[in-house]
């Protein structure tokens, strides 16, 4: 179960939901449960919050799955984070001077 995925529907406000599994390209839509607004309240169009919901992919713009969610891909995967490994960055040898940063914050 992937908890607190954000589903962005066409022409609607985003919704939080719990997904049963990661969406696949071969699926016709998204199956989820525990649907709620971003403020974690029950949407007015839902009678029972514990129902199972199916959204056809034609109605879904995109889905956000936080890296820390159960069943989500690992957050440390560079392809998912878009980060360049430290050894490949031109500024890799630079270190942050914590004392300098502290003095700037206090000024």
PDB file of C-alpha atoms in Angstrom:
ATOM      1  CA  UNK A   1       0.000   0.000   0.000  1.00  0.00           C
ATOM      2  CA  UNK A   2       1.376   3.412  -0.970  1.00  0.00           C
ATOM      3  CA  UNK A   3       0.097   5.994   1.494  1.00  0.00           C
ATOM      4  CA  UNK A   4      -0.659   9.667   0.823  1.00  0.00           C
ATOM      5  CA  UNK A   5      -0.141   9.756  -2.938  1.00  0.00           C
ATOM      6  CA  UNK A   6      -1.330  13.017  -4.475  1.00  0.00           C
ATOM      7  CA  UNK A   7      -3.612  12.490  -7.466  1.00  0.00           C
ATOM      8  CA  UNK A   8      -3.913  15.457  -9.843  1.00  0.00           C
ATOM      9  CA  UNK A   9      -7.118  15.112 -11.848  1.00  0.00           C
ATOM     10  CA  UNK A  10      -7.981  17.105 -14.981  1.00  0.00           C
ATOM     11  CA  UNK A  11      -9.730  20.325 -13.984  1.00  0.00           C
ATOM     12  CA  UNK A  12      -9.951  19.432 -10.275  1.00  0.00           C
ATOM     13  CA  UNK A  13      -8.063  20.134  -7.074  1.00  0.00           C
ATOM     14  CA  UNK A  14      -5.481  17.504  -6.076  1.00  0.00           C
ATOM     15  CA  UNK A  15      -6.603  14.669  -3.807  1.00  0.00           C
ATOM     16  CA  UNK A  16      -4.730  12.490  -1.325  1.00  0.00           C
ATOM     17  CA  UNK A  17      -5.242   8.742  -1.643  1.00  0.00           C
ATOM     18  CA  UNK A  18      -3.748   5.410  -0.687  1.00  0.00           C
ATOM     19  CA  UNK A  19      -2.765   3.376  -3.756  1.00  0.00           C
ATOM     20  CA  UNK A  20      -2.816  -0.408  -3.755  1.00  0.00           C
ATOM     21  CA  UNK A  21       0.287  -0.540  -6.003  1.00  0.00           C
ATOM     22  CA  UNK A  22       2.437   1.607  -8.266  1.00  0.00           C
ATOM     23  CA  UNK A  23       0.645   2.611 -11.478  1.00  0.00           C
ATOM     24  CA  UNK A  24       1.736   0.642 -14.543  1.00  0.00           C
ATOM     25  CA  UNK A  25       1.570   1.554 -18.228  1.00  0.00           C
ATOM     26  CA  UNK A  26      -0.642  -1.465 -18.916  1.00  0.00           C
ATOM     27  CA  UNK A  27      -3.339  -0.374 -16.423  1.00  0.00           C
ATOM     28  CA  UNK A  28      -6.568   1.236 -17.604  1.00  0.00           C
ATOM     29  CA  UNK A  29      -6.769   3.396 -14.517  1.00  0.00           C
ATOM     30  CA  UNK A  30      -5.803   3.884 -10.911  1.00  0.00           C
ATOM     31  CA  UNK A  31      -7.322   1.927  -8.019  1.00  0.00           C
ATOM     32  CA  UNK A  32      -7.155   3.662  -4.643  1.00  0.00           C
ATOM     33  CA  UNK A  33      -8.826   4.044  -1.269  1.00  0.00           C
ATOM     34  CA  UNK A  34      -8.964   6.528   1.623  1.00  0.00           C
ATOM     35  CA  UNK A  35      -9.609   9.446  -0.738  1.00  0.00           C
ATOM     36  CA  UNK A  36      -9.446  12.890   0.908  1.00  0.00           C
ATOM     37  CA  UNK A  37      -8.691  16.526   0.170  1.00  0.00           C
ATOM     38  CA  UNK A  38      -5.258  18.062   0.707  1.00  0.00           C
ATOM     39  CA  UNK A  39      -6.499  19.267   4.117  1.00  0.00           C
ATOM     40  CA  UNK A  40      -7.286  15.614   4.939  1.00  0.00           C
ATOM     41  CA  UNK A  41     -11.051  16.092   5.037  1.00  0.00           C
ATOM     42  CA  UNK A  42     -13.658  14.008   3.202  1.00  0.00           C
ATOM     43  CA  UNK A  43     -14.557  15.476  -0.217  1.00  0.00           C
ATOM     44  CA  UNK A  44     -18.223  16.422  -0.546  1.00  0.00           C
ATOM     45  CA  UNK A  45     -18.769  13.999  -3.448  1.00  0.00           C
ATOM     46  CA  UNK A  46     -17.825  10.922  -1.363  1.00  0.00           C
ATOM     47  CA  UNK A  47     -20.314   9.090   0.846  1.00  0.00           C
ATOM     48  CA  UNK A  48     -17.933   6.624   2.511  1.00  0.00           C
ATOM     49  CA  UNK A  49     -14.243   7.448   2.945  1.00  0.00           C
ATOM     50  CA  UNK A  50     -13.272   3.754   3.155  1.00  0.00           C
ATOM     51  CA  UNK A  51     -14.677   2.936  -0.313  1.00  0.00           C
ATOM     52  CA  UNK A  52     -12.463   1.813  -3.195  1.00  0.00           C
ATOM     53  CA  UNK A  53     -12.161   4.300  -6.085  1.00  0.00           C
ATOM     54  CA  UNK A  54     -11.171   3.807  -9.715  1.00  0.00           C
ATOM     55  CA  UNK A  55      -9.936   6.752 -11.793  1.00  0.00           C
ATOM     56  CA  UNK A  56      -9.479   6.136 -15.529  1.00  0.00           C
ATOM     57  CA  UNK A  57      -6.074   7.410 -16.664  1.00  0.00           C
ATOM     58  CA  UNK A  58      -7.716   9.774 -19.149  1.00  0.00           C
ATOM     59  CA  UNK A  59      -8.905  11.787 -16.101  1.00  0.00           C
ATOM     60  CA  UNK A  60      -5.542  11.751 -14.293  1.00  0.00           C
ATOM     61  CA  UNK A  61      -2.953  14.399 -15.180  1.00  0.00           C
ATOM     62  CA  UNK A  62      -0.226  12.968 -12.964  1.00  0.00           C
ATOM     63  CA  UNK A  63       0.402  11.315  -9.601  1.00  0.00           C
ATOM     64  CA  UNK A  64       2.874  12.383  -6.918  1.00  0.00           C
ATOM     65  CA  UNK A  65       4.297   9.592  -4.789  1.00  0.00           C
ATOM     66  CA  UNK A  66       6.586  10.706  -1.992  1.00  0.00           C
ATOM     67  CA  UNK A  67       9.886   8.886  -1.783  1.00  0.00           C
ATOM     68  CA  UNK A  68       9.305   7.854   1.827  1.00  0.00           C
ATOM     69  CA  UNK A  69       5.958   6.169   1.108  1.00  0.00           C
ATOM     70  CA  UNK A  70       5.631   2.411   1.550  1.00  0.00           C
ATOM     71  CA  UNK A  71       6.025   0.718  -1.807  1.00  0.00           C
ATOM     72  CA  UNK A  72       7.455   3.826  -3.466  1.00  0.00           C
ATOM     73  CA  UNK A  73      10.784   3.739  -5.307  1.00  0.00           C
ATOM     74  CA  UNK A  74      13.875   4.463  -3.221  1.00  0.00           C
ATOM     75  CA  UNK A  75      14.487   8.183  -2.685  1.00  0.00           C
ATOM     76  CA  UNK A  76      18.226   7.742  -3.128  1.00  0.00           C
ATOM     77  CA  UNK A  77      17.902   6.654  -6.761  1.00  0.00           C
ATOM     78  CA  UNK A  78      19.607   9.436  -8.793  1.00  0.00           C
ATOM     79  CA  UNK A  79      17.173   9.021 -11.687  1.00  0.00           C
ATOM     80  CA  UNK A  80      14.298   9.856  -9.357  1.00  0.00           C
ATOM     81  CA  UNK A  81      15.933  12.738  -7.524  1.00  0.00           C
ATOM     82  CA  UNK A  82      17.521  14.305 -10.592  1.00  0.00           C
ATOM     83  CA  UNK A  83      20.706  14.848  -8.620  1.00  0.00           C
ATOM     84  CA  UNK A  84      24.169  14.472 -10.047  1.00  0.00           C
ATOM     85  CA  UNK A  85      26.363  12.204  -7.909  1.00  0.00           C
ATOM     86  CA  UNK A  86      28.756  14.219  -5.714  1.00  0.00           C
ATOM     87  CA  UNK A  87      31.871  12.918  -7.453  1.00  0.00           C
ATOM     88  CA  UNK A  88      30.556  14.141 -10.831  1.00  0.00           C
ATOM     89  CA  UNK A  89      29.832  17.716  -9.680  1.00  0.00           C
ATOM     90  CA  UNK A  90      32.440  20.388 -10.416  1.00  0.00           C
ATOM     91  CA  UNK A  91      32.153  21.754  -6.866  1.00  0.00           C
ATOM     92  CA  UNK A  92      32.522  18.341  -5.189  1.00  0.00           C
ATOM     93  CA  UNK A  93      35.723  19.324  -3.364  1.00  0.00           C
ATOM     94  CA  UNK A  94      34.058  22.336  -1.688  1.00  0.00           C
ATOM     95  CA  UNK A  95      32.990  21.961   1.918  1.00  0.00           C
ATOM     96  CA  UNK A  96      30.393  24.026   3.734  1.00  0.00           C
ATOM     97  CA  UNK A  97      31.838  26.190   6.505  1.00  0.00           C
ATOM     98  CA  UNK A  98      29.194  25.801   9.220  1.00  0.00           C
ATOM     99  CA  UNK A  99      30.768  28.510  11.396  1.00  0.00           C
ATOM    100  CA  UNK A 100      30.606  30.999   8.514  1.00  0.00           C
ATOM    101  CA  UNK A 101      26.950  30.147   7.836  1.00  0.00           C
ATOM    102  CA  UNK A 102      26.121  30.555  11.541  1.00  0.00           C
ATOM    103  CA  UNK A 103      27.700  34.032  11.613  1.00  0.00           C
ATOM    104  CA  UNK A 104      25.691  35.071   8.528  1.00  0.00           C
ATOM    105  CA  UNK A 105      22.420  33.867  10.087  1.00  0.00           C
ATOM    106  CA  UNK A 106      23.139  35.734  13.341  1.00  0.00           C
ATOM    107  CA  UNK A 107      23.949  39.030  11.573  1.00  0.00           C
TER     108      UNK A 107
END
